[in-house]
XYZ file of C-alpha atoms in Angstrom:
637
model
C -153.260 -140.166 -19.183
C -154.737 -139.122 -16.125
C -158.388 -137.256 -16.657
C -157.954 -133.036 -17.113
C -161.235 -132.076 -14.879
C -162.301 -128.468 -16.678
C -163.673 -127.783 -20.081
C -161.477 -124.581 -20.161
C -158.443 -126.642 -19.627
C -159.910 -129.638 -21.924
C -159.801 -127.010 -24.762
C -156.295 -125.762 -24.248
C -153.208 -127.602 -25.768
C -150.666 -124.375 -26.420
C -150.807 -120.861 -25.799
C -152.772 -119.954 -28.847
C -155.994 -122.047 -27.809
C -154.938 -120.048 -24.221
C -155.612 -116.788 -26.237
C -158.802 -117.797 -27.062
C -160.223 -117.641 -23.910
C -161.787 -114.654 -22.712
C -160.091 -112.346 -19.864
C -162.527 -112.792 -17.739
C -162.534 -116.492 -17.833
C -158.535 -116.906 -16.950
C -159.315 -117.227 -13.361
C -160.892 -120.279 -14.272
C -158.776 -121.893 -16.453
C -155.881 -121.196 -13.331
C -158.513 -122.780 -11.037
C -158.823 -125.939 -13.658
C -154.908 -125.953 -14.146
C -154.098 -126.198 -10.214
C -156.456 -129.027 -9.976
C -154.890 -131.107 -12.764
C -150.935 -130.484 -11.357
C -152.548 -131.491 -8.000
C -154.488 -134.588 -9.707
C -151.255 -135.405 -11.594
C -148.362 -135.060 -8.650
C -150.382 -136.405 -6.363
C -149.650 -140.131 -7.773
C -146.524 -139.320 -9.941
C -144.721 -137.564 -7.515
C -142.810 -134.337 -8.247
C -141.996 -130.908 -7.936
C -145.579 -129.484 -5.856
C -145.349 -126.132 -4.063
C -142.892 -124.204 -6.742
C -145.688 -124.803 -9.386
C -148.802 -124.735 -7.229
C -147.201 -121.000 -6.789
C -147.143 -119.653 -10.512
C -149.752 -121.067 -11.832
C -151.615 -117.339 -12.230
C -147.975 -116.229 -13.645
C -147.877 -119.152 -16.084
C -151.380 -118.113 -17.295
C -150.731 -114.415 -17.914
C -147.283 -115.009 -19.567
C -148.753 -117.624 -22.450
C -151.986 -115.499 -22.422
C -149.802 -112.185 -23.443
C -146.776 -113.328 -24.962
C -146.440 -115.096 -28.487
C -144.372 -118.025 -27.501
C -142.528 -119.897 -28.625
C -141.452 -117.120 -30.514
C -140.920 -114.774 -27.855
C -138.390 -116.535 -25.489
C -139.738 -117.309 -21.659
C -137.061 -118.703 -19.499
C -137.666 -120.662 -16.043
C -135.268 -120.435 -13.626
C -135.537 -123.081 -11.357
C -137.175 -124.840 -13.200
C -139.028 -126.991 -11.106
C -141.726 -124.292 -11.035
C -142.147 -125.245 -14.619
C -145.242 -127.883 -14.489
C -148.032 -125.417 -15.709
C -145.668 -124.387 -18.614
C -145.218 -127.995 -19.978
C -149.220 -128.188 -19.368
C -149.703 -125.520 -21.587
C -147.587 -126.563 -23.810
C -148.713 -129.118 -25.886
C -147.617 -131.487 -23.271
C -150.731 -131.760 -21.272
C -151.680 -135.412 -22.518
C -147.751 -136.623 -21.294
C -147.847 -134.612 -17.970
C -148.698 -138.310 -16.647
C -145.318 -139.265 -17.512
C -143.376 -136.551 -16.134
C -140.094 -137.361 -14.483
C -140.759 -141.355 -15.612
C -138.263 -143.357 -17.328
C -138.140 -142.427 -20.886
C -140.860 -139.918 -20.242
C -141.080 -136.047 -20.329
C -138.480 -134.183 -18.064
C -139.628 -132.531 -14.939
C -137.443 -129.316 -16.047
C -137.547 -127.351 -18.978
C -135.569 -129.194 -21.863
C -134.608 -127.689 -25.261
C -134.256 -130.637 -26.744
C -137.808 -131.751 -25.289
C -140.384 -128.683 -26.978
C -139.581 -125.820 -28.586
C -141.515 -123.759 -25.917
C -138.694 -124.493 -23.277
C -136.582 -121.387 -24.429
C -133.225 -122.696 -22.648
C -132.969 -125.791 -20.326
C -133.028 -125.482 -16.308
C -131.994 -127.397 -13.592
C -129.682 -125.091 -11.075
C -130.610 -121.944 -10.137
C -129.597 -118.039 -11.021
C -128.941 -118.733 -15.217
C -132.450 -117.208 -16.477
C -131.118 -113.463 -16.525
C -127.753 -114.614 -18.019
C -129.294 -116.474 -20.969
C -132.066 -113.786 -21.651
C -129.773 -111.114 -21.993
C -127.924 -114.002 -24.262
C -130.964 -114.357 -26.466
C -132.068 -110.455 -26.618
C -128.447 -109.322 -27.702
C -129.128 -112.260 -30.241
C -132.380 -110.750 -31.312
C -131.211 -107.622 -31.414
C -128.127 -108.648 -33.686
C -130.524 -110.435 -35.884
C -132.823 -107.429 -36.747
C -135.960 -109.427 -34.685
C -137.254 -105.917 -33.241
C -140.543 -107.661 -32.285
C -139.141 -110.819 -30.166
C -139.301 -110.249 -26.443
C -137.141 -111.808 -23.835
C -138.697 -112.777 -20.178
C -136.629 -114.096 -17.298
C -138.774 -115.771 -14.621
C -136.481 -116.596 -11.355
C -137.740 -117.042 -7.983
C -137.647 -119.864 -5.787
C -134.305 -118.211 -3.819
C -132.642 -118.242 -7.119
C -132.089 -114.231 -6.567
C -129.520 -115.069 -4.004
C -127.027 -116.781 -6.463
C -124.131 -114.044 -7.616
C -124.761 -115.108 -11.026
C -127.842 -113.454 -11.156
C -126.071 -110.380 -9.768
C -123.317 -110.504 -12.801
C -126.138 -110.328 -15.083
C -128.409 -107.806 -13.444
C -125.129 -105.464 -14.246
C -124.217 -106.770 -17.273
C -128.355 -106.346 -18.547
C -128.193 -102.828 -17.128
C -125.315 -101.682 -18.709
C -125.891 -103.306 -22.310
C -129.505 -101.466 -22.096
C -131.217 -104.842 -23.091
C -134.735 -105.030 -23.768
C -135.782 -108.116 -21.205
C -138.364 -108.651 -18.744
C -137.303 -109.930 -15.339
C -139.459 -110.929 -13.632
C -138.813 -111.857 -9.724
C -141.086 -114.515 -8.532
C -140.869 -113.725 -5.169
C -142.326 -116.553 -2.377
C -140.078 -115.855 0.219
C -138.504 -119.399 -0.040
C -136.272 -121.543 -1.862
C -136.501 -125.180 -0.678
C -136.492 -123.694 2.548
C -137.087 -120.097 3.643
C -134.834 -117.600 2.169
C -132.286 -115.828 4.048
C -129.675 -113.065 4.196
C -129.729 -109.343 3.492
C -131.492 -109.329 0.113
C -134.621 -111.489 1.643
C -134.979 -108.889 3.905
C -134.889 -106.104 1.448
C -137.554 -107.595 -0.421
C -139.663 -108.331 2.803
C -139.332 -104.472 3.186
C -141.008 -103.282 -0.348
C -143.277 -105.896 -0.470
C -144.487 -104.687 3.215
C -144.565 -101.275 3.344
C -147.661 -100.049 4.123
C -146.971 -96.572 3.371
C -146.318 -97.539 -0.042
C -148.877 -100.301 -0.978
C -151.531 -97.592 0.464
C -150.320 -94.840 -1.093
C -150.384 -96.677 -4.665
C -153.582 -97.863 -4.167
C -154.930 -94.465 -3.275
C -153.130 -93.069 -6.192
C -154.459 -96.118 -8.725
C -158.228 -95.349 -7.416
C -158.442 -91.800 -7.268
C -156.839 -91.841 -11.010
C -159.930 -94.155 -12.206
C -162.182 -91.895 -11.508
C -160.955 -89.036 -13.519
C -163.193 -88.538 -16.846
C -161.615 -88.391 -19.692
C -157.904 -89.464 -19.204
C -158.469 -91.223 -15.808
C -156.707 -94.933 -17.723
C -153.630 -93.301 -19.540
C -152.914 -91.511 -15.758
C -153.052 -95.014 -14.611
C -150.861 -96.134 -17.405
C -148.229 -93.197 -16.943
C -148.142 -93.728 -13.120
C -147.676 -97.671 -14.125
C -144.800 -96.717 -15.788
C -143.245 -93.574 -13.781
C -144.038 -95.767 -10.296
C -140.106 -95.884 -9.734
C -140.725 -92.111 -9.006
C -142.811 -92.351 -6.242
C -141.247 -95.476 -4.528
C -137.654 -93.197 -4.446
C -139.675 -90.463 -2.545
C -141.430 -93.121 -0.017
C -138.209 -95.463 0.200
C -135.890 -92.335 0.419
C -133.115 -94.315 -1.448
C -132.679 -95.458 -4.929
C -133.971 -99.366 -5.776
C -131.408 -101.891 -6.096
C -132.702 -102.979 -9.011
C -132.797 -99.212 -10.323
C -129.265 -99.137 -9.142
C -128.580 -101.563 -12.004
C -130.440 -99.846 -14.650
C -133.274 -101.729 -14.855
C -137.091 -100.202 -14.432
C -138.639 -101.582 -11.462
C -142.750 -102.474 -11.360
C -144.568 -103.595 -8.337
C -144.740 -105.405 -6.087
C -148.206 -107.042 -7.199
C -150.450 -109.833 -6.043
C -148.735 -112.781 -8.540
C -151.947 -114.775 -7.940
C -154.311 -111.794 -9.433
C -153.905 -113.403 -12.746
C -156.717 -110.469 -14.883
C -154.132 -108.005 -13.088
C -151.421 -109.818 -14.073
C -152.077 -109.495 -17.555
C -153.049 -106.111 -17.829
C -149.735 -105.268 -16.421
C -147.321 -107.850 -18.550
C -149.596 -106.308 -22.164
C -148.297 -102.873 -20.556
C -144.984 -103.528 -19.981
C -144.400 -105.130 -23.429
C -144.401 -101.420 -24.812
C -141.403 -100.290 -22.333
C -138.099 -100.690 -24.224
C -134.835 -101.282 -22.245
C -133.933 -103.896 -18.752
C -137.228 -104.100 -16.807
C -138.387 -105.846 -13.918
C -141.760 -107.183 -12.459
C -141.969 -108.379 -8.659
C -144.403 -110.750 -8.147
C -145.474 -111.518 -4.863
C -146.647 -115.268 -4.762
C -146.977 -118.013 -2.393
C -145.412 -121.714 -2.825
C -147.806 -123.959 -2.796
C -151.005 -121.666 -3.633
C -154.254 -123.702 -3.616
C -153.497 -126.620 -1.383
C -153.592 -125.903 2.237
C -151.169 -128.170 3.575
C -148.465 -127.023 0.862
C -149.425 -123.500 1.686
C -148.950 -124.069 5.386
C -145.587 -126.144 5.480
C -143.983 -125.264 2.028
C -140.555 -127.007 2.754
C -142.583 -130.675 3.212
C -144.386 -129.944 0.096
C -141.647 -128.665 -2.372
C -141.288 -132.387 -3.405
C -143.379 -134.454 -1.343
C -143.780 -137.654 -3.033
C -146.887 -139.584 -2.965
C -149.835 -138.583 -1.169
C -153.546 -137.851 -0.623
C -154.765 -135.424 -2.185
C -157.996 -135.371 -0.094
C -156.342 -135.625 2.943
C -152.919 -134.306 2.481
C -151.412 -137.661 3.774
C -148.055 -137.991 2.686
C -147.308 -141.870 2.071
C -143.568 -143.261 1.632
C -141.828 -140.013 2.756
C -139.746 -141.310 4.948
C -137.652 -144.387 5.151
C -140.159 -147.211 7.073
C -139.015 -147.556 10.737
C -137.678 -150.795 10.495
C -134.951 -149.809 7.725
C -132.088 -147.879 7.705
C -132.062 -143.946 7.826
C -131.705 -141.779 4.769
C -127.917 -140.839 4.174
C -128.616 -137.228 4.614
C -129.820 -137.809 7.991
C -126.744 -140.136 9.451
C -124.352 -137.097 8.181
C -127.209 -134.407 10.099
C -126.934 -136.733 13.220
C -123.621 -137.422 13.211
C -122.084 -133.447 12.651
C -124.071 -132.560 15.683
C -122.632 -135.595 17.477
C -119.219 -134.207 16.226
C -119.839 -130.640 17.013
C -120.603 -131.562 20.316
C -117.056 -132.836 20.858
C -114.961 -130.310 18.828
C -116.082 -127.079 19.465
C -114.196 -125.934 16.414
C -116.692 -127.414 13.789
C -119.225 -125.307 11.704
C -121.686 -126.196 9.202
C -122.372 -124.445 5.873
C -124.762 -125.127 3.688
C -126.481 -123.519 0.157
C -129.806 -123.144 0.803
C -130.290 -126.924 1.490
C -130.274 -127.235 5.524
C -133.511 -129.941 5.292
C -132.237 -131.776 2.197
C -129.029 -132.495 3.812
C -130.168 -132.223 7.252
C -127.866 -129.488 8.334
C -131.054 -127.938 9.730
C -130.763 -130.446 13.449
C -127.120 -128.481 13.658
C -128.689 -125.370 12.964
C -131.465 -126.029 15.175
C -129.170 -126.964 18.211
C -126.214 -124.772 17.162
C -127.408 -121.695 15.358
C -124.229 -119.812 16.024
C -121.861 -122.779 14.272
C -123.897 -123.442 10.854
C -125.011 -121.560 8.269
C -127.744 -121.651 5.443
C -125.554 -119.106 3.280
C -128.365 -118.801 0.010
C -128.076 -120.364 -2.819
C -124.203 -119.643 -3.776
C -122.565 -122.655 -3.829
C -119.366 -120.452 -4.810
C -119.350 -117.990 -2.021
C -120.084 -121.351 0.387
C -116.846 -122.828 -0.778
C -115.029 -119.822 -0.039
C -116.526 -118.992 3.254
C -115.601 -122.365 4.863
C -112.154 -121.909 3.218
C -111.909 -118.149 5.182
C -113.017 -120.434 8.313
C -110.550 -123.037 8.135
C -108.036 -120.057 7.669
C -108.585 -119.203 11.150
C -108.653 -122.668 12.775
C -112.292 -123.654 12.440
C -113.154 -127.209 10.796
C -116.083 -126.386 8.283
C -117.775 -129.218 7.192
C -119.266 -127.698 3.785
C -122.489 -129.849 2.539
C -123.401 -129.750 -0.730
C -124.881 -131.861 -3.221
C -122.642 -133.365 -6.101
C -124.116 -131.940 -8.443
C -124.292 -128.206 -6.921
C -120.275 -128.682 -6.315
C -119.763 -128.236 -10.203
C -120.571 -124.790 -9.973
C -118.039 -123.977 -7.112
C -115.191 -125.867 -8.580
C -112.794 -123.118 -8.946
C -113.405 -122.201 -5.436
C -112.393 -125.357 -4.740
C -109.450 -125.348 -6.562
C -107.870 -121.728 -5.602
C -109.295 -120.866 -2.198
C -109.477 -124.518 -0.451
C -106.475 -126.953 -2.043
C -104.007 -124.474 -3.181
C -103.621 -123.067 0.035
C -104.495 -126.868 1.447
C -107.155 -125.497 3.982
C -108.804 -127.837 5.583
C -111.989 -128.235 4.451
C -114.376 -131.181 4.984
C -116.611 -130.911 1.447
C -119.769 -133.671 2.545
C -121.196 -134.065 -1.275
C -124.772 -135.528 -0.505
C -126.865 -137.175 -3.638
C -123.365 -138.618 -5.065
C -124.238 -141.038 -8.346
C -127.482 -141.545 -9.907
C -129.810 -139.764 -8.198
C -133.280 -140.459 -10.659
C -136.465 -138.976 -11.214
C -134.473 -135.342 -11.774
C -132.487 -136.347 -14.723
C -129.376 -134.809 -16.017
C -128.964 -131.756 -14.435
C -129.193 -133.146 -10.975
C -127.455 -136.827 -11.159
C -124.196 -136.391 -8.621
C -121.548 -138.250 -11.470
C -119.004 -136.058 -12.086
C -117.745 -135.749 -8.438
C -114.781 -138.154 -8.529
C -113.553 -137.356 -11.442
C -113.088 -133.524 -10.450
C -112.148 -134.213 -7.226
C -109.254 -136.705 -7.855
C -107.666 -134.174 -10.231
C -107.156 -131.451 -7.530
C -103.777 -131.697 -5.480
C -104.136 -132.130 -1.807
C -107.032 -133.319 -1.989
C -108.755 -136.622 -0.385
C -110.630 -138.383 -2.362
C -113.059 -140.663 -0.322
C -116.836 -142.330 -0.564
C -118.787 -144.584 1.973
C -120.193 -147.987 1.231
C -122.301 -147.506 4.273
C -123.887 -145.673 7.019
C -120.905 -147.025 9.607
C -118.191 -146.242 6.740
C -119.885 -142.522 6.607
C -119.843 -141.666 10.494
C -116.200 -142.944 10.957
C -115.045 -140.805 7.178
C -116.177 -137.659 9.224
C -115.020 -138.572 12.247
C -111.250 -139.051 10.583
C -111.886 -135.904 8.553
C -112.211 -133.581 11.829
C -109.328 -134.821 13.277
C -106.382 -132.267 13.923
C -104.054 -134.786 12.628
C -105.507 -134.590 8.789
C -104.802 -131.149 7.863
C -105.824 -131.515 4.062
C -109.241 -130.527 1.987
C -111.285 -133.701 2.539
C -113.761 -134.574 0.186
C -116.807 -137.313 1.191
C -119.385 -138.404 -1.241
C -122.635 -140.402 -0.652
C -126.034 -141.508 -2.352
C -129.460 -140.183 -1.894
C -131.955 -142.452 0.001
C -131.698 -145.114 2.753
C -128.827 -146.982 3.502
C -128.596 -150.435 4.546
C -127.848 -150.418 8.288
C -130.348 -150.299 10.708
C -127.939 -150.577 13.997
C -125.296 -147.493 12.055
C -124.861 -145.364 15.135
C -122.062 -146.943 16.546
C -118.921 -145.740 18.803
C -116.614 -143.297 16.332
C -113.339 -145.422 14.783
C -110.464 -143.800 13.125
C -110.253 -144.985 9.905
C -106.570 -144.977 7.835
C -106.616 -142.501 4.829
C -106.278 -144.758 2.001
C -106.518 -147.829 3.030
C -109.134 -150.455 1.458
C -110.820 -153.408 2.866
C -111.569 -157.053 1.609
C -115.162 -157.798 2.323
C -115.067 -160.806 0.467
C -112.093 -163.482 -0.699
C -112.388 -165.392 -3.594
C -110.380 -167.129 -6.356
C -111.630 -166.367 -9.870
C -111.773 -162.660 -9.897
C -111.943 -159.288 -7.902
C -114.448 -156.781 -7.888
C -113.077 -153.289 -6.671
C -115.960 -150.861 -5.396
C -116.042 -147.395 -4.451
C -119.783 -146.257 -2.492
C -122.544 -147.369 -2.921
C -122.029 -150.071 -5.554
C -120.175 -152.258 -2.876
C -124.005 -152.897 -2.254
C -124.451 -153.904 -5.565
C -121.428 -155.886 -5.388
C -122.503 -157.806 -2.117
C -126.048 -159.227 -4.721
C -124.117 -160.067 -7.822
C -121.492 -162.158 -5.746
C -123.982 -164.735 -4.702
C -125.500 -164.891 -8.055
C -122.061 -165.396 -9.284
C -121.358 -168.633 -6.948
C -124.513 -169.946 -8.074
C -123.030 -169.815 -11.370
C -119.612 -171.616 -9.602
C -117.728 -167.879 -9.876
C -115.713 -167.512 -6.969
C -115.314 -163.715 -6.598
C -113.616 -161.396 -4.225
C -114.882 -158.084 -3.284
C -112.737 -155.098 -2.094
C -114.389 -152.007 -0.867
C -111.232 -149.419 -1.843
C -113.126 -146.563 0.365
C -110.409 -143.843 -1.009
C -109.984 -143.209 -4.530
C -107.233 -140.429 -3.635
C -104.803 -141.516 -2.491
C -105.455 -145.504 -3.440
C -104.801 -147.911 -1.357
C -101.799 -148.916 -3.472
C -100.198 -151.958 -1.060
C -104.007 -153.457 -1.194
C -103.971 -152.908 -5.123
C -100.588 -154.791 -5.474
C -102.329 -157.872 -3.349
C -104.725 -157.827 -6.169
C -103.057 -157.323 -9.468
C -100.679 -160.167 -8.014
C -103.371 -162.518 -6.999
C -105.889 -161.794 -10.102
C -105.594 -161.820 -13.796
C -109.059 -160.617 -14.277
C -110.520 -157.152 -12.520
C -113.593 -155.222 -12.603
C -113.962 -151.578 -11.097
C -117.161 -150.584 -10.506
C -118.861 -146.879 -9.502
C -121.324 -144.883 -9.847
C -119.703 -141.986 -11.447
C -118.419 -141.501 -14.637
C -115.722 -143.879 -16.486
C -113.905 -141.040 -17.789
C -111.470 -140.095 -15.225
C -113.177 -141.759 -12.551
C -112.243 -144.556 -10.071
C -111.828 -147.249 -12.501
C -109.202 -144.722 -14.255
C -107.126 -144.541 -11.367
C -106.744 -147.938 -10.780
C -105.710 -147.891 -14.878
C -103.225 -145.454 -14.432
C -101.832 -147.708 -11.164
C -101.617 -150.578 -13.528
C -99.601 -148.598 -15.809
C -97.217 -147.401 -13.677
C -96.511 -150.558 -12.548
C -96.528 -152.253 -15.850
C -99.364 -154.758 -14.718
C -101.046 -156.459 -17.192
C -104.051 -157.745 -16.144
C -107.662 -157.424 -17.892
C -109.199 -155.581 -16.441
C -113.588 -153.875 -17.442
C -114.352 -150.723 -15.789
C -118.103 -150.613 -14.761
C -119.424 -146.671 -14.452
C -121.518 -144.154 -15.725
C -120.992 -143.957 -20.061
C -119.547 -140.921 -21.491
C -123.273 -139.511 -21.908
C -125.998 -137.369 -19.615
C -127.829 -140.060 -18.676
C -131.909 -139.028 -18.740
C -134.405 -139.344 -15.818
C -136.196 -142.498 -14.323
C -135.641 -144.340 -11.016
C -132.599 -145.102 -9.676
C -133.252 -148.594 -10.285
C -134.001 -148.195 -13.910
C -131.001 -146.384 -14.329
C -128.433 -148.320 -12.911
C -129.835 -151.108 -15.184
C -129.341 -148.675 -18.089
C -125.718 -148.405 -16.804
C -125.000 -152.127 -16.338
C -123.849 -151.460 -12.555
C -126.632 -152.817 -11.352
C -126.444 -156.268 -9.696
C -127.299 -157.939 -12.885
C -124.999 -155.818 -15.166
C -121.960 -156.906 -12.740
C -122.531 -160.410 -13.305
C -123.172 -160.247 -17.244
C -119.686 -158.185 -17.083
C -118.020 -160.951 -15.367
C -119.340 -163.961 -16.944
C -118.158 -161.937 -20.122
C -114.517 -161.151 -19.051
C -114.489 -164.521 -17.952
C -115.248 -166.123 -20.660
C -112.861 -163.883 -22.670
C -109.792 -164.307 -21.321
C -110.322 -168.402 -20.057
């Protein structure tokens, strides 16, 4: 366990040690809590500026509310840490994100202080109304509901279907809108602008502080003023603003902006507004990365910086070292620019991810032809399928696991009316230390089930240029789908001349006499280790890379069925429906009989840890592949 540095925060293990402390002391138990997420991340590398940001909000909210019992949902739940702190998780915040250790989002199953579990964006509002209507059902008059999103999350229409839902079932919830002006990277569109607007109007801010002060110094009833005009504040915002809220617009009680770092404030205002009845909500201005100077001044590089110095500010293993291959995420940013550059017709969307999936060097260069559209994966999907409608070729990047929550989009607005599409799925497979809710597994087995579609996944850098090269091409007409891993790849020489590559045809990377090994991605890498384990065992094995799992390269499937008795299909996505299942059902149609062991992720979320731990855990790692074939082997000599 790494040291906590602070007596204050020595002394705290859950909120009701917290409520111990005295009020004026809180500003040094935030001070002693910042220090210790800062000692902690600093070695065991997480989620840094999201937390650094709310640590005074995570203070007040345990200080005034009786949690567990009243509910307090994260959204985004990265901004989380100082939660699980104070939480009677403070002597495992050491292991957080490890394999087998404590989750670096809020997890139900994990502490009963994580209300409901978090890993996408825009749910909180949704599940508090969820849990008040519950409350209210059950006769528990006393239990309070808060919603905490921020981080962007406000831009996701989910959070927009609850707002009016909340409103119009006259819940009694809290939101509260962490607002930092950012989500991985800085917000954008109409509603960031809006907020920009109330949280900078000087006419406003002035006028409420001249109203707050002059109402102090009345004798006699100079606090319950302050308390009525704390309440009644809508009122005077209408008559500076000239036009109703938004958030008043949807029946909820607006309060603030305030200073989210003025954590004595804080708390006065949260013990007030736990007496208001009905939809309420609390904007909080905050900054990401509050505290440490380098997160404060470039908050993108610090959402998740990995290891570094925390004397310094040094950031150590960020990058891939120069003499290895480039991450995947930056051969697809190269390479679209390369592309657009040629065929004026292509435009890049992305969800609120343009420096995770380095869509930001087209943006940079081309600012009219891509597009950070918020986080709203579903309205992403859509607007690249209304582009393609009108001859454009959108090349729509987002991660695997983000997809999930735009497949009907997908479905009805893209294949049905076969638009062409190019959907670039970055962080496809295991992706690690974020666990559940972010591994990319479920991609192939969604995708293949959707007509029209192409099914495809790169074993390499090369293989990943020349799938988006083919994709853009007039000639292929279809929704295109293109999954790859997080991380580096394994070519350092991958930026070579463009090569049209055949939709659904495989290759043979490697002949052999005992048995094949069929690969889609990243595991041909995999694949390429266990083989010359295997001939040090005297197991001569093939290796096909099948590159499309939709359609299958069916002539190069009959090769192998005819050639080998034994098969194994290996991916890193999920057995269930996946590519080993379509090479089943090809077997079955043609009334092969072959043995055949499919190699995948289990029918099970699989928890968080490195990617290396987990593909152990899988048995698709290098050594898994050759325990499976040594097995098959020796079952059907």
């Amino acid at each position: 366990m790494s040291d906590v540095k602070g007596k204050l925060l020595e002394s705290i293990n859950n909120p009701d040690d917290l409520k111990k402390i005295q009020v004026e002391q809180l500003e040094s138990v935030c001070g002693e809590l910042r220090d210790y997420i800062i000692d902690v991340v600093s070695t065991n590398p997480g989620h840094f500026g999201a937390s650094l940001g709310v640590v005074e909000l995570t203070v007040a909210l345990h200080y005034v509310y009786n949690t567990p019992f009243d509910q307090l949902i994260w959204d985004v739940g990265h901004q989380a840490y100082g939660h699980k702190i104070l939480t009677e998780r403070k002597n495992k915040f050491n292991t957080n994100r490890k394999f087998k250790g404590i989750s670096g989002f809020p997890k139900r199953s994990e502490s009963e202080y994580d209300a409901f579990g978090v890993g996408h964006s825009s749910t909180s509002i949704s599940a508090a109304l969820g849990m008040a209507v519950a409350a209210k059902i059950k006769g528990e008059t006393e239990r309070k509901v808060v919603a905490v999103i921020g981080d962007g999350a406000m831009t996701g229409g989910m959070a927009f279907e609850a707002l009016n839902n909340a409103g119009g079932e006259n819940a009694d919830i809290l939101v509260i809108l962490n607002d930092n002006n950012m989500a991985i990277d800085p917000s954008v569109g109409s509603l960031n602008k809006y907020l920009l607007n109330i949280s900078k109007s000087d006419t406003y801010n002035r006028m409420k502080h001249d109203v707050w002060e002059g109402l102090g110094k009345l004798d006699g009833f100079g606090e319950k003023a302050r308390r009525f005009i704390q309440k009644n504040q809508h009122a005077l915002k209408n008559m500076i603003f000239k036009e109703n809220n938004l958030f008043e617009a949807f029946n909820f009680r607006y309060f603030g902006p305030i200073d989210g770092h003025d954590v004595v404030y804080l708390a006065k205002v949260l013990n007030d507004l736990k007496d208001i009845p009905g939809p309420k909500l609390l904007h909080v201005i905050t900054q990401k990365g509050k505290g440490f100077k380098q997160a404060e001044l470039n908050q993108t590089k610090w959402h998740a910086p990995g290891v570094f110095d925390k004397e310094t500010g040094e950031i150590y293993q960020c990058e891939c070292a120069a003499d290895r291959a480039p991450k995947f995420q930056n051969v697809f940013g190269d390479t679209l620019v390369e592309l657009a550059e040629q065929n004026e017709k292509i435009v890049g969307i992305t969800p609120a991810m343009p420096t995770g999936c380095s869509m930001n060097k087209m943006i940079a260069k081309m600012p009219d032809r891509a597009f950070d559209v918020g986080i709203a994966e579903q309205h992403a999907v859509t607007f690249s399928a209304g582009l393609a409608a009108q001859g454009m070729v959108p090349f729509c990047n987002i991660y695997s696991t983000f997809m999930q929550r735009a497949y009907d989009q997908v479905v009805h607005d893209v294949a049905i009316q076969n638009l062409p599409v190019i959907f670039c799925l970055d962080r496809g497979g295991l992706v690690g230390e974020d666990g559940p809710t972010h591994h990319g597994v479920f991609d192939i087995a969604y995708m293949r089930s959707i007509p029209n579609m192409i099914v495809s996944a790169p074993m390499d850098e090369i293989e990943l240029r020349n799938l988006m090269y083919t994709a853009q091409l007039a000639e292929n007409n279809q929704p295109f789908s293109i999954r790859y891993p997080r991380g580096c790849g394994i070519k350092t020489d991958w930026k070579k001349p463009f090569a049209k590559i055949e939709i659904g045809k495989g290759r043979k990377l490697n002949d052999g006499t005992d048995i094949a090994l069929l690969t889609i991605g990243k595991t041909g890498t995999f694949v390429q280790s266990a083989i010359q384990r295997l001939a040090e065992k005297n197991i001569s094995a093939a290796h096909y890379d099948m590159r499309f799992v939709k359609p299958l390269d069916k002539a190069l499937l009959v090769e192998i069925f005819e050639k080998f008795d034994q098969l194994v299909t290996i991916e890193d996505g999920t057995i269930q429906g996946g590519f080993g299942s379509a090479v089943l059902e090809f077997m079955a149609e043609k009334g092969y009989n072959n043995k055949i062991k499919i190699l995948g992720i289990p029918d099970k979320f699989i928890e968080h840890g490195s990617p290396e731990e987990l593909y152990k855990e899988c048995g698709i790692d290098s050594e898994g592949i050759v325990r499976a074939v040594q097995a098959l082997l020796v079952e059907h000599q």
